[in-house]
Short mmCIF file of C-alpha atoms in Angstrom, two decimals:
data_model
loop_
_atom_site.label_atom_id
_atom_site.label_comp_id
_atom_site.label_asym_id
_atom_site.label_seq_id
_atom_site.Cartn_x
_atom_site.Cartn_y
_atom_site.Cartn_z
CA MET A 1 -5.86 -5.08 13.24
CA TYR A 2 -4.49 -2.75 10.57
CA SER A 3 -5.20 0.99 10.67
CA ARG A 4 -7.58 2.13 7.92
CA ILE A 5 -4.99 4.68 6.77
CA ILE A 6 -1.60 3.06 6.27
CA ALA A 7 1.66 5.03 6.38
CA GLY A 8 3.69 4.32 3.26
CA THR A 9 7.43 4.55 3.90
CA MET A 10 8.73 4.53 0.32
CA THR A 11 9.69 8.22 0.41
CA TRP A 12 11.04 8.31 3.96
CA GLY A 13 14.58 7.53 2.82
CA SER A 14 16.78 8.10 -0.21
CA TRP A 15 13.88 7.88 -2.67
CA GLY A 16 12.30 10.94 -1.10
CA LYS A 17 12.70 13.08 2.00
CA GLN A 18 15.84 11.41 3.41
CA LEU A 19 14.54 11.63 6.97
CA SER A 20 17.11 11.46 9.74
CA LYS A 21 16.81 8.88 12.51
CA LYS A 22 15.35 11.54 14.80
CA GLU A 23 12.85 12.59 12.14
CA MET A 24 11.80 8.98 11.53
CA ILE A 25 11.19 8.44 15.23
CA ALA A 26 9.10 11.61 15.36
CA MET A 27 7.14 10.50 12.27
CA MET A 28 6.43 7.06 13.76
CA ASN A 29 5.18 8.60 16.99
CA HIS A 30 3.08 11.17 15.15
CA CYS A 31 1.40 8.43 13.11
CA ILE A 32 0.70 6.16 16.07
CA GLU A 33 -0.56 8.98 18.28
CA ASN A 34 -3.04 9.90 15.55
CA GLY A 35 -4.43 6.46 14.79
CA ILE A 36 -2.12 5.43 11.96
CA SER A 37 -0.46 2.31 13.34
CA THR A 38 0.36 0.37 10.16
CA PHE A 39 3.57 0.99 8.20
CA ASP A 40 4.04 -0.24 4.64
CA HIS A 41 7.52 -1.24 3.47
CA ALA A 42 9.18 -3.13 0.64
CA ASP A 43 12.68 -4.56 0.54
CA ILE A 44 13.53 -2.49 -2.54
CA TYR A 45 12.66 0.93 -1.11
CA GLY A 46 15.66 3.23 -0.96
CA ASN A 47 17.65 0.73 -3.03
CA TYR A 48 17.23 -1.86 -0.27
CA GLU A 49 18.19 0.60 2.49
CA ASN A 50 14.87 2.02 3.81
CA GLU A 51 14.08 -0.94 6.04
CA SER A 52 17.44 -0.59 7.82
CA GLU A 53 16.94 3.12 8.39
CA PHE A 54 13.42 2.59 9.70
CA GLY A 55 14.56 -0.32 11.86
CA ASN A 56 17.41 1.64 13.44
CA ALA A 57 14.98 4.44 14.27
CA PHE A 58 12.38 2.00 15.59
CA ALA A 59 14.96 0.30 17.83
CA GLU A 60 15.70 3.65 19.53
CA SER A 61 12.11 4.91 19.59
CA GLY A 62 10.92 2.98 22.62
CA ILE A 63 7.70 2.18 20.75
CA ASP A 64 6.09 -1.10 21.82
CA ARG A 65 6.13 -3.51 18.88
CA GLU A 66 2.58 -4.58 19.67
CA THR A 67 1.28 -1.04 19.07
CA LEU A 68 2.15 -1.07 15.36
CA GLN A 69 1.87 -3.34 12.35
CA LEU A 70 4.64 -3.83 9.80
CA ILE A 71 3.98 -4.80 6.19
CA SER A 72 6.78 -5.58 3.77
CA LYS A 73 7.14 -6.95 0.26
CA CYS A 74 9.66 -9.10 -1.56
CA GLY A 75 10.34 -10.49 -5.01
CA ILE A 76 11.66 -7.60 -7.10
CA GLN A 77 15.34 -7.88 -7.97
CA MET A 78 16.69 -4.50 -9.07
CA THR A 79 19.95 -3.55 -10.77
CA THR A 80 20.52 -0.77 -8.22
CA GLY A 81 21.38 -1.82 -4.69
CA ARG A 82 22.16 -5.37 -5.81
CA ASP A 83 24.47 -6.93 -8.38
CA ASN A 84 21.87 -8.01 -10.95
CA LYS A 85 22.29 -7.87 -14.73
CA VAL A 86 18.60 -7.24 -15.35
CA LYS A 87 15.57 -6.28 -13.29
CA HIS A 88 13.56 -9.42 -12.60
CA TYR A 89 11.34 -11.24 -10.10
CA GLN A 90 12.40 -14.12 -7.85
CA TYR A 91 10.01 -16.31 -5.87
CA ASP A 92 11.71 -19.62 -5.11
CA LYS A 93 11.32 -20.96 -1.55
CA ALA A 94 14.87 -20.21 -0.43
CA TYR A 95 14.78 -16.65 -1.73
CA ILE A 96 11.43 -15.76 -0.15
CA ILE A 97 12.58 -17.06 3.24
CA TRP A 98 15.96 -15.31 2.92
CA SER A 99 14.29 -12.06 1.90
CA VAL A 100 11.93 -12.10 4.88
CA GLU A 101 14.80 -12.84 7.24
CA GLN A 102 16.67 -9.86 5.76
CA SER A 103 13.63 -7.62 6.28
CA LEU A 104 13.26 -8.79 9.88
CA GLN A 105 16.91 -8.11 10.59
CA LYS A 106 16.75 -4.66 9.00
CA LEU A 107 13.44 -3.67 10.61
CA ARG A 108 14.71 -4.89 14.00
CA THR A 109 11.67 -7.05 14.61
CA ASP A 110 10.90 -10.73 15.12
CA TYR A 111 7.97 -10.87 12.72
CA LEU A 112 6.09 -9.14 9.92
CA ASP A 113 2.37 -8.68 10.39
CA LEU A 114 1.92 -9.10 6.65
CA LEU A 115 4.23 -10.29 3.86
CA LEU A 116 3.32 -9.40 0.27
CA LEU A 117 4.74 -10.74 -2.98
CA HIS A 118 5.50 -7.43 -4.67
CA ARG A 119 4.59 -8.13 -8.31
CA PRO A 120 3.49 -11.24 -10.23
CA SER A 121 6.08 -13.20 -12.18
CA PRO A 122 5.36 -15.27 -15.30
CA LEU A 123 7.61 -17.93 -13.77
CA ILE A 124 6.00 -18.08 -10.33
CA GLN A 125 5.41 -21.58 -8.98
CA PRO A 126 2.62 -21.79 -6.38
CA ASP A 127 4.12 -24.82 -4.62
CA GLU A 128 7.42 -23.00 -4.07
CA VAL A 129 5.59 -19.97 -2.68
CA ALA A 130 3.44 -22.17 -0.45
CA GLN A 131 6.42 -23.99 1.01
CA ALA A 132 8.09 -20.69 1.88
CA VAL A 133 4.94 -19.12 3.33
CA GLN A 134 4.07 -22.19 5.40
CA THR A 135 7.60 -22.26 6.82
CA LEU A 136 7.48 -18.57 7.69
CA LEU A 137 4.04 -18.87 9.29
CA ARG A 138 5.08 -21.95 11.28
CA ASP A 139 8.21 -20.21 12.54
CA GLY A 140 6.27 -17.08 13.54
CA LYS A 141 8.23 -14.86 11.15
CA ILE A 142 5.07 -13.64 9.40
CA LYS A 143 1.50 -13.48 10.70
CA GLN A 144 -0.28 -13.17 7.35
CA PHE A 145 0.52 -13.57 3.67
CA GLY A 146 -0.73 -11.60 0.67
CA VAL A 147 0.21 -10.16 -2.69
CA SER A 148 0.55 -6.82 -4.45
CA ASN A 149 -0.46 -5.92 -8.01
CA PHE A 150 -1.88 -9.40 -8.68
CA THR A 151 -4.98 -10.00 -10.80
CA PRO A 152 -7.75 -12.30 -9.53
CA SER A 153 -6.55 -15.11 -11.82
CA GLN A 154 -2.98 -14.73 -10.57
CA ILE A 155 -4.25 -14.93 -7.00
CA ALA A 156 -6.30 -17.99 -7.90
CA LEU A 157 -3.10 -19.60 -9.19
CA ILE A 158 -1.31 -18.96 -5.87
CA GLU A 159 -4.33 -20.20 -3.95
CA THR A 160 -4.04 -23.62 -5.55
CA SER A 161 -1.30 -24.03 -2.93
CA VAL A 162 -1.68 -21.40 -0.18
CA PRO A 163 -4.38 -18.90 0.97
CA VAL A 164 -3.93 -15.21 0.12
CA THR A 165 -5.30 -12.75 2.67
CA ALA A 166 -4.58 -9.37 1.04
CA ASN A 167 -3.95 -7.58 -2.25
CA GLN A 168 -2.34 -4.14 -2.57
CA VAL A 169 -3.03 -2.48 -5.93
CA GLU A 170 -3.03 0.93 -7.57
CA PHE A 171 -6.39 2.62 -6.95
CA SER A 172 -7.56 6.21 -6.91
CA LEU A 173 -10.16 8.48 -8.45
CA THR A 174 -7.83 8.86 -11.43
CA HIS A 175 -7.03 5.14 -11.69
CA VAL A 176 -10.18 3.05 -11.32
CA ASP A 177 -9.32 -0.15 -13.24
CA CYS A 178 -9.52 -2.42 -10.20
CA MET A 179 -13.21 -1.60 -9.76
CA TYR A 180 -13.92 -3.07 -13.20
CA ASP A 181 -11.36 -5.84 -13.76
CA GLY A 182 -12.55 -8.09 -10.96
CA THR A 183 -9.84 -7.16 -8.44
CA PHE A 184 -12.16 -5.68 -5.83
CA ASP A 185 -14.93 -8.17 -6.61
CA ASP A 186 -12.38 -10.83 -5.68
CA CYS A 187 -11.51 -9.02 -2.44
CA LEU A 188 -15.17 -8.80 -1.48
CA ILE A 189 -16.00 -12.39 -2.41
CA GLU A 190 -12.95 -13.89 -0.69
CA LYS A 191 -12.85 -11.36 2.17
CA ARG A 192 -9.34 -10.27 1.24
CA MET A 193 -7.90 -7.08 2.68
CA ALA A 194 -7.74 -4.46 -0.10
CA MET A 195 -5.02 -1.80 -0.04
CA ALA A 196 -4.44 1.07 -2.45
CA TRP A 197 -1.07 2.50 -3.35
CA SER A 198 -0.98 6.00 -4.88
CA PRO A 199 -4.46 6.73 -3.45
CA LEU A 200 -4.44 10.37 -4.56
CA GLY A 201 -3.64 9.27 -8.09
CA SER A 202 -2.35 11.74 -10.63
CA TYR A 203 -4.44 14.70 -9.48
CA PHE A 204 -1.54 16.63 -7.93
CA ARG A 205 1.03 15.44 -10.49
CA GLU A 206 -0.63 15.94 -13.88
CA ASN A 207 -2.29 18.87 -15.62
CA ASP A 208 -4.43 16.94 -18.06
CA GLU A 209 -8.07 16.92 -19.13
CA LYS A 210 -9.00 14.56 -16.31
CA LYS A 211 -7.66 16.98 -13.73
CA SER A 212 -9.39 19.89 -15.44
CA ARG A 213 -12.75 18.11 -15.22
CA LEU A 214 -12.22 17.21 -11.57
CA ALA A 215 -10.99 20.72 -10.72
CA LYS A 216 -14.36 22.09 -11.78
CA ILE A 217 -16.21 19.79 -9.38
CA LEU A 218 -13.98 19.53 -6.32
CA PRO A 219 -14.20 23.15 -5.07
CA LYS A 220 -18.00 22.88 -4.76
CA LEU A 221 -17.65 19.65 -2.79
CA GLU A 222 -14.91 21.10 -0.61
CA GLU A 223 -17.37 23.80 0.47
CA LYS A 224 -20.22 21.32 0.88
CA TYR A 225 -18.28 18.88 3.06
CA GLY A 226 -15.86 21.31 4.73
CA ALA A 227 -13.00 19.22 3.42
CA THR A 228 -9.79 19.66 1.43
CA THR A 229 -9.15 18.23 -2.02
CA ASP A 230 -6.93 15.42 -0.75
CA GLN A 231 -9.54 14.47 1.85
CA LEU A 232 -12.24 14.26 -0.82
CA LEU A 233 -10.03 12.11 -3.04
CA LEU A 234 -9.52 9.73 -0.12
CA ALA A 235 -13.19 9.84 0.91
CA TRP A 236 -14.15 8.80 -2.62
CA LEU A 237 -11.83 5.79 -2.41
CA LEU A 238 -12.90 4.91 1.15
CA LYS A 239 -16.56 4.64 0.14
CA HIS A 240 -15.93 1.54 -1.96
CA PRO A 241 -17.46 -1.55 -0.30
CA ALA A 242 -14.14 -3.41 -0.45
CA LYS A 243 -13.14 -1.30 2.59
CA VAL A 244 -9.92 -0.21 0.93
CA HIS A 245 -6.94 0.79 3.09
CA PRO A 246 -5.14 3.73 1.40
CA VAL A 247 -1.34 3.62 1.66
CA VAL A 248 -0.54 7.30 2.13
CA GLY A 249 3.02 8.20 1.24
CA THR A 250 3.28 11.76 2.52
CA THR A 251 5.73 12.73 5.25
CA ASN A 252 3.85 15.98 5.87
CA ARG A 253 2.35 15.72 9.35
CA GLU A 254 -0.64 17.92 8.59
CA ARG A 255 -1.51 15.91 5.49
CA LEU A 256 -1.34 12.71 7.52
CA LEU A 257 -3.77 14.18 10.03
CA LYS A 258 -6.11 15.25 7.23
CA ALA A 259 -5.87 11.81 5.66
CA ASN A 260 -6.98 10.15 8.88
CA LYS A 261 -9.88 12.59 9.26
CA ALA A 262 -11.06 11.65 5.76
CA ILE A 263 -12.29 8.35 7.24
CA ALA A 264 -15.19 10.25 8.82
CA LEU A 265 -16.28 11.80 5.49
CA ASN A 266 -19.25 10.07 3.90
CA LEU A 267 -19.82 11.23 0.35
CA GLU A 268 -23.41 11.20 -0.79
CA LEU A 269 -24.15 8.64 -3.49
CA GLU A 270 -24.65 11.14 -6.30
CA ASP A 271 -21.54 13.11 -5.34
CA TRP A 272 -19.51 9.89 -5.60
CA PHE A 273 -20.82 9.33 -9.12
CA ILE A 274 -20.34 12.97 -10.08
CA LEU A 275 -16.64 12.56 -9.27
CA LEU A 276 -16.45 9.25 -11.13
CA GLU A 277 -18.03 10.83 -14.19
CA ALA A 278 -15.59 13.77 -14.05
CA SER A 279 -12.66 11.37 -13.81
CA GLN A 280 -13.76 9.13 -16.67
CA GLY A 281 -15.12 11.90 -18.88
CA TYR A 282 -18.40 10.13 -19.58
CA ARG A 283 -21.55 9.06 -17.79
CA VAL A 284 -21.89 5.55 -16.49
CA PRO A 285 -23.77 3.36 -19.00
#
């Protein structure tokens, strides 16, 4: 249903490349033509403006709605883009339904393929969430419901009232916590869709000891596999048995093509652990 590589739209608008309508249409078509049919949104992106910009482009693109999948998130209340005194989370029934209806209007679509609660709130009430989700499912406004950045126990809390089909978390070779804290065990056990935001991690952003260790290993593997660094970083992530879907945020067309080709890379077992060891700075126990 969802493409293995997901196009993240966070940087398409004012938080990044500020793509024009024409450029957004071209980017959508480029993704779909090359096997990337799922687009990841959140209401907050671009200070609550990205969905509108994407939706206006989509409406003029001529793309069949059934050829793509739209994911969006709700729950974060920011102090930019809205008149809030403090950043907070809101998950009452009325707000969740209102937020989804806003996303649908902005994205120029009748339904979301997947709705995610963006971040867990200490005040979340499972019954309120369930009532909203059940209403949205019944009315055909969402097809599936999931969460983002939730721990297994937080998901278990929600599931006292409503099933959770997906969890989107931070995961990369430089951020491996979810392999050890039960997050991906939970996805495997419960057959939840696992998604990874920031799948390239800090490798291209930081010049720290972790990067130095990885930089000694990666060139040898690039030669061995005939792959680029970003492809190897994705191939490492893709090997995990949770069948993780990386949310790739680049707007560079060539990088998107390379990301999709990384699906075909199959790292040998020892190479996978060599990279893990370089990332962590110590051998596995």
